[in-house]
GROMACS .gro file of C-alpha atoms in nm:
model
  230
    1MET     CA    1   5.811  -9.388   6.707
    2SER     CA    2   6.115  -9.220   6.824
    3GLY     CA    3   6.272  -9.208   7.193
    4ALA     CA    4   6.153  -9.388   7.470
    5LYS     CA    5   5.863  -9.637   7.393
    6LYS     CA    6   5.535  -9.531   7.528
    7ARG     CA    7   5.400  -9.754   7.803
    8ILE     CA    8   5.063  -9.882   7.772
    9LEU     CA    9   4.827 -10.028   8.036
   10LEU     CA   10   4.618 -10.294   7.875
   11VAL     CA   11   4.347 -10.439   8.071
   12GLU     CA   12   4.144 -10.731   7.872
   13ASP     CA   13   4.019 -11.021   8.078
   14ASP     CA   14   3.993 -11.217   7.737
   15LYS     CA   15   4.342 -11.400   7.741
   16SER     CA   16   4.381 -11.462   7.379
   17MET     CA   17   4.267 -11.103   7.269
   18GLY     CA   18   4.504 -10.953   7.536
   19TYR     CA   19   4.812 -11.168   7.386
   20LEU     CA   20   4.722 -11.066   7.045
   21LEU     CA   21   4.704 -10.703   7.113
   22LYS     CA   22   5.012 -10.701   7.319
   23ASP     CA   23   5.226 -10.870   7.063
   24THR     CA   24   5.067 -10.667   6.770
   25LEU     CA   25   5.099 -10.343   6.955
   26GLU     CA   26   5.448 -10.398   7.091
   27ASN     CA   27   5.530 -10.436   6.718
   28TYR     CA   28   5.424 -10.073   6.627
   29GLY     CA   29   5.689  -9.982   6.898
   30PHE     CA   30   5.477  -9.967   7.204
   31GLU     CA   31   5.551 -10.130   7.558
   32LEU     CA   32   5.220 -10.295   7.717
   33THR     CA   33   5.173 -10.432   8.040
   34HIS     CA   34   4.888 -10.675   8.024
   35TYR     CA   35   4.607 -10.754   8.338
   36THR     CA   36   4.299 -10.944   8.307
   37ASP     CA   37   4.095 -10.774   8.572
   38GLY     CA   38   4.025 -10.408   8.684
   39GLN     CA   39   4.156 -10.454   9.037
   40SER     CA   40   4.495 -10.587   8.955
   41ALA     CA   41   4.539 -10.310   8.691
   42TYR     CA   42   4.451 -10.036   8.931
   43SER     CA   43   4.698 -10.179   9.196
   44ALA     CA   44   4.950 -10.124   8.865
   45PHE     CA   45   4.863  -9.789   8.778
   46LYS     CA   46   4.916  -9.658   9.152
   47LEU     CA   47   5.269  -9.790   9.121
   48ASN     CA   48   5.377  -9.717   8.767
   49ALA     CA   49   5.370  -9.468   8.529
   50PHE     CA   50   5.180  -9.541   8.199
   51ASP     CA   51   5.144  -9.309   7.883
   52LEU     CA   52   4.788  -9.433   7.824
   53CYS     CA   53   4.538  -9.683   7.933
   54LEU     CA   54   4.360  -9.938   7.713
   55LEU     CA   55   4.052 -10.056   7.897
   56ASP     CA   56   3.823 -10.318   7.824
   57VAL     CA   57   3.446 -10.232   7.935
   58MET     CA   58   3.307 -10.580   8.076
   59MET     CA   59   3.571 -10.731   8.286
   60PRO     CA   60   3.568 -10.945   8.634
   61VAL     CA   61   3.630 -10.802   8.989
   62MET     CA   62   3.612 -10.440   8.844
   63ASP     CA   63   3.483 -10.312   8.521
   64GLY     CA   64   3.632 -10.085   8.271
   65PHE     CA   65   3.399  -9.779   8.372
   66THR     CA   66   3.470  -9.814   8.736
   67LEU     CA   67   3.838  -9.856   8.675
   68ALA     CA   68   3.880  -9.544   8.472
   69LYS     CA   69   3.695  -9.325   8.736
   70LYS     CA   70   3.965  -9.435   8.992
   71ILE     CA   71   4.242  -9.374   8.733
   72ARG     CA   72   4.100  -9.046   8.680
   73LYS     CA   73   4.115  -8.961   9.056
   74ILE     CA   74   4.488  -9.048   9.048
   75SER     CA   75   4.539  -8.852   8.710
   76GLU     CA   76   4.336  -8.637   8.481
   77THR     CA   77   4.548  -8.646   8.188
   78VAL     CA   78   4.663  -8.988   8.112
   79PRO     CA   79   4.468  -9.092   7.801
   80ILE     CA   80   4.197  -9.343   7.834
   81VAL     CA   81   4.093  -9.564   7.529
   82PHE     CA   82   3.760  -9.822   7.588
   83LEU     CA   83   3.742 -10.132   7.404
   84THR     CA   84   3.407 -10.308   7.433
   85ALA     CA   85   3.170 -10.541   7.227
   86LYS     CA   86   2.889 -10.326   7.318
   87ALA     CA   87   2.816 -10.061   7.055
   88LEU     CA   88   2.533  -9.877   7.276
   89LYS     CA   89   2.515  -9.509   7.243
   90GLU     CA   90   2.463  -9.494   7.609
   91ASP     CA   91   2.777  -9.671   7.680
   92ARG     CA   92   2.977  -9.444   7.457
   93ILE     CA   93   2.851  -9.136   7.614
   94GLU     CA   94   2.913  -9.283   7.953
   95GLY     CA   95   3.279  -9.340   7.852
   96PHE     CA   96   3.322  -9.007   7.753
   97LYS     CA   97   3.167  -8.855   8.052
   98ILE     CA   98   3.427  -9.024   8.256
   99GLY     CA   99   3.692  -8.865   8.035
  100ALA     CA  100   3.767  -9.130   7.772
  101ASP     CA  101   3.981  -9.012   7.465
  102ASP     CA  102   3.838  -9.261   7.243
  103TYR     CA  103   3.609  -9.572   7.250
  104VAL     CA  104   3.660  -9.878   7.003
  105THR     CA  105   3.400 -10.130   6.925
  106LYS     CA  106   3.495 -10.492   6.897
  107PRO     CA  107   3.587 -10.652   6.630
  108PHE     CA  108   3.845 -10.384   6.539
  109SER     CA  109   4.171 -10.353   6.327
  110VAL     CA  110   4.474 -10.373   6.542
  111GLU     CA  111   4.631 -10.156   6.278
  112GLU     CA  112   4.376  -9.888   6.309
  113LEU     CA  113   4.376  -9.902   6.691
  114ALA     CA  114   4.775  -9.852   6.672
  115LEU     CA  115   4.701  -9.538   6.468
  116ARG     CA  116   4.446  -9.412   6.699
  117ILE     CA  117   4.662  -9.454   6.989
  118LYS     CA  118   4.951  -9.278   6.819
  119ALA     CA  119   4.720  -8.974   6.728
  120ILE     CA  120   4.599  -8.962   7.067
  121LEU     CA  121   4.965  -8.971   7.227
  122LYS     CA  122   5.062  -8.710   6.965
  123ARG     CA  123   4.784  -8.469   7.067
  124GLY     CA  124   4.921  -8.477   7.416
  125VAL     CA  125   5.259  -8.287   7.343
  126ILE     CA  126   5.242  -7.928   7.356
  127THR     CA  127   5.376  -7.727   7.046
  128PRO     CA  128   5.679  -7.536   7.151
  129GLN     CA  129   5.591  -7.222   6.958
  130LEU     CA  130   5.226  -7.169   7.125
  131GLN     CA  131   5.195  -6.950   7.418
  132PRO     CA  132   5.235  -7.161   7.731
  133THR     CA  133   4.986  -6.933   7.923
  134LEU     CA  134   4.684  -6.751   7.806
  135SER     CA  135   4.508  -6.481   7.983
  136PHE     CA  136   4.143  -6.354   7.942
  137SER     CA  137   3.918  -6.180   8.169
  138GLU     CA  138   4.021  -6.254   8.534
  139CYS     CA  139   4.129  -6.596   8.438
  140THR     CA  140   4.482  -6.745   8.315
  141LEU     CA  141   4.509  -7.090   8.149
  142ASP     CA  142   4.855  -7.263   8.182
  143ILE     CA  143   4.872  -7.502   7.900
  144THR     CA  144   5.182  -7.659   7.981
  145ASN     CA  145   5.077  -7.739   8.351
  146LEU     CA  146   4.687  -7.790   8.254
  147THR     CA  147   4.605  -7.545   8.522
  148LEU     CA  148   4.326  -7.289   8.501
  149VAL     CA  149   4.310  -7.006   8.762
  150CYS     CA  150   4.004  -6.791   8.779
  151ASN     CA  151   3.923  -6.538   9.075
  152ASN     CA  152   4.232  -6.681   9.271
  153GLU     CA  153   4.080  -7.018   9.235
  154LEU     CA  154   4.325  -7.310   9.103
  155ARG     CA  155   4.182  -7.587   8.918
  156GLN     CA  156   4.363  -7.865   8.753
  157LEU     CA  157   4.193  -7.951   8.404
  158THR     CA  158   4.226  -8.272   8.165
  159GLN     CA  159   4.426  -8.234   7.818
  160LYS     CA  160   4.107  -8.217   7.634
  161GLU     CA  161   3.969  -7.940   7.858
  162ALA     CA  162   4.283  -7.742   7.832
  163ASP     CA  163   4.282  -7.801   7.460
  164LEU     CA  164   3.947  -7.691   7.411
  165LEU     CA  165   3.956  -7.396   7.621
  166ALA     CA  166   4.277  -7.269   7.455
  167LEU     CA  167   4.102  -7.317   7.114
  168PHE     CA  168   3.803  -7.088   7.262
  169ILE     CA  169   4.047  -6.848   7.420
  170ARG     CA  170   4.237  -6.795   7.059
  171ASN     CA  171   3.910  -6.746   6.881
  172GLN     CA  172   3.718  -6.531   7.142
  173ASN     CA  173   3.399  -6.360   7.018
  174VAL     CA  174   3.410  -6.552   6.710
  175LEU     CA  175   3.182  -6.808   6.599
  176MET     CA  176   3.317  -7.152   6.564
  177LYS     CA  177   3.151  -7.441   6.373
  178ARG     CA  178   3.112  -7.759   6.572
  179ALA     CA  179   3.292  -7.967   6.299
  180PHE     CA  180   3.564  -7.719   6.320
  181ILE     CA  181   3.607  -7.769   6.709
  182LEU     CA  182   3.589  -8.148   6.693
  183ASN     CA  183   3.840  -8.166   6.413
  184GLU     CA  184   4.087  -7.916   6.611
  185VAL     CA  185   4.053  -8.102   6.959
  186TRP     CA  186   3.949  -8.459   6.877
  187LYS     CA  187   4.064  -8.483   6.499
  188ASP     CA  188   3.728  -8.635   6.430
  189ASP     CA  189   3.375  -8.512   6.407
  190ASN     CA  190   3.157  -8.837   6.451
  191TYR     CA  191   2.830  -8.833   6.645
  192PHE     CA  192   2.978  -8.997   6.963
  193VAL     CA  193   3.268  -8.745   6.995
  194GLY     CA  194   3.017  -8.460   6.918
  195ARG     CA  195   2.839  -8.593   7.222
  196SER     CA  196   3.154  -8.581   7.410
  197LEU     CA  197   3.217  -8.207   7.311
  198ASP     CA  198   2.857  -8.122   7.485
  199VAL     CA  199   2.980  -8.281   7.800
  200PHE     CA  200   3.312  -8.084   7.789
  201ILE     CA  201   3.130  -7.765   7.709
  202SER     CA  202   2.919  -7.802   8.015
  203LYS     CA  203   3.232  -7.863   8.223
  204LEU     CA  204   3.373  -7.547   8.100
  205ARG     CA  205   3.089  -7.355   8.177
  206LYS     CA  206   3.094  -7.485   8.526
  207TYR     CA  207   3.447  -7.397   8.586
  208LEU     CA  208   3.369  -7.022   8.434
  209LYS     CA  209   3.047  -6.941   8.595
  210ASP     CA  210   3.172  -6.726   8.862
  211ASP     CA  211   3.323  -6.468   8.604
  212SER     CA  212   3.001  -6.274   8.467
  213ASN     CA  213   3.230  -6.137   8.185
  214ILE     CA  214   3.272  -6.491   8.022
  215GLN     CA  215   2.995  -6.672   7.830
  216ILE     CA  216   3.004  -6.986   7.606
  217VAL     CA  217   2.710  -6.946   7.372
  218ASN     CA  218   2.564  -7.223   7.161
  219ILE     CA  219   2.449  -7.092   6.826
  220HIS     CA  220   2.170  -7.330   6.739
  221GLY     CA  221   2.262  -7.556   6.426
  222ALA     CA  222   2.605  -7.360   6.393
  223GLY     CA  223   2.855  -7.399   6.668
  224TYR     CA  224   2.971  -7.192   6.975
  225ARG     CA  225   3.111  -6.845   7.066
  226PHE     CA  226   3.312  -6.787   7.340
  227GLU     CA  227   3.229  -6.446   7.459
  228VAL     CA  228   3.464  -6.234   7.677
  229LYS     CA  229   3.352  -5.865   7.738
  230VAL     CA  230   3.651  -5.638   7.734
   0.00000   0.00000   0.00000
């Protein structure tokens, strides 16, 4: 990785696992700060800047989901990856609802985790040649600052929300297949990421509900069409 090392907040109560992850991921060029409970990690997050949060779900004092919700109140854009020994569908969906960027089930390959982290951090980089702002109906999306203005109301978006909305705007009034959307925004089209898409669609509909000229239409069994009346 070029330039300054990306700083990762690692929260893992298993000290052996924490040391292993810290040592291995630092060999991949990351800088890790390790905490063994959610409360200590939250205190650190409030005082320091991190490029990504790697959170165990089951932890003492404060679990990973609670910690993620608190982190999201401070930053809606910092990527969050959950680590868990639980493979329950409900837990994965809960994680994505909070705003997780990925969900890794133990045991896992640290090499694969490193590649996932690199992919997530790369997705957060705005491509220079793309328009920094996109206008549609009575709304404007600022991709650089992750803001949406509709009917003079300003809303702060997460990176994923902005990426998804930008994709819709650039392909308005055209049917986009679910697999295409998932691969463009999440670089993956598995079942759990698909459920995450449904959550983000609901959020965008809520943000745009006051503009009657905009509609996100679900084409059953096919995908979505972002309809904007001229």
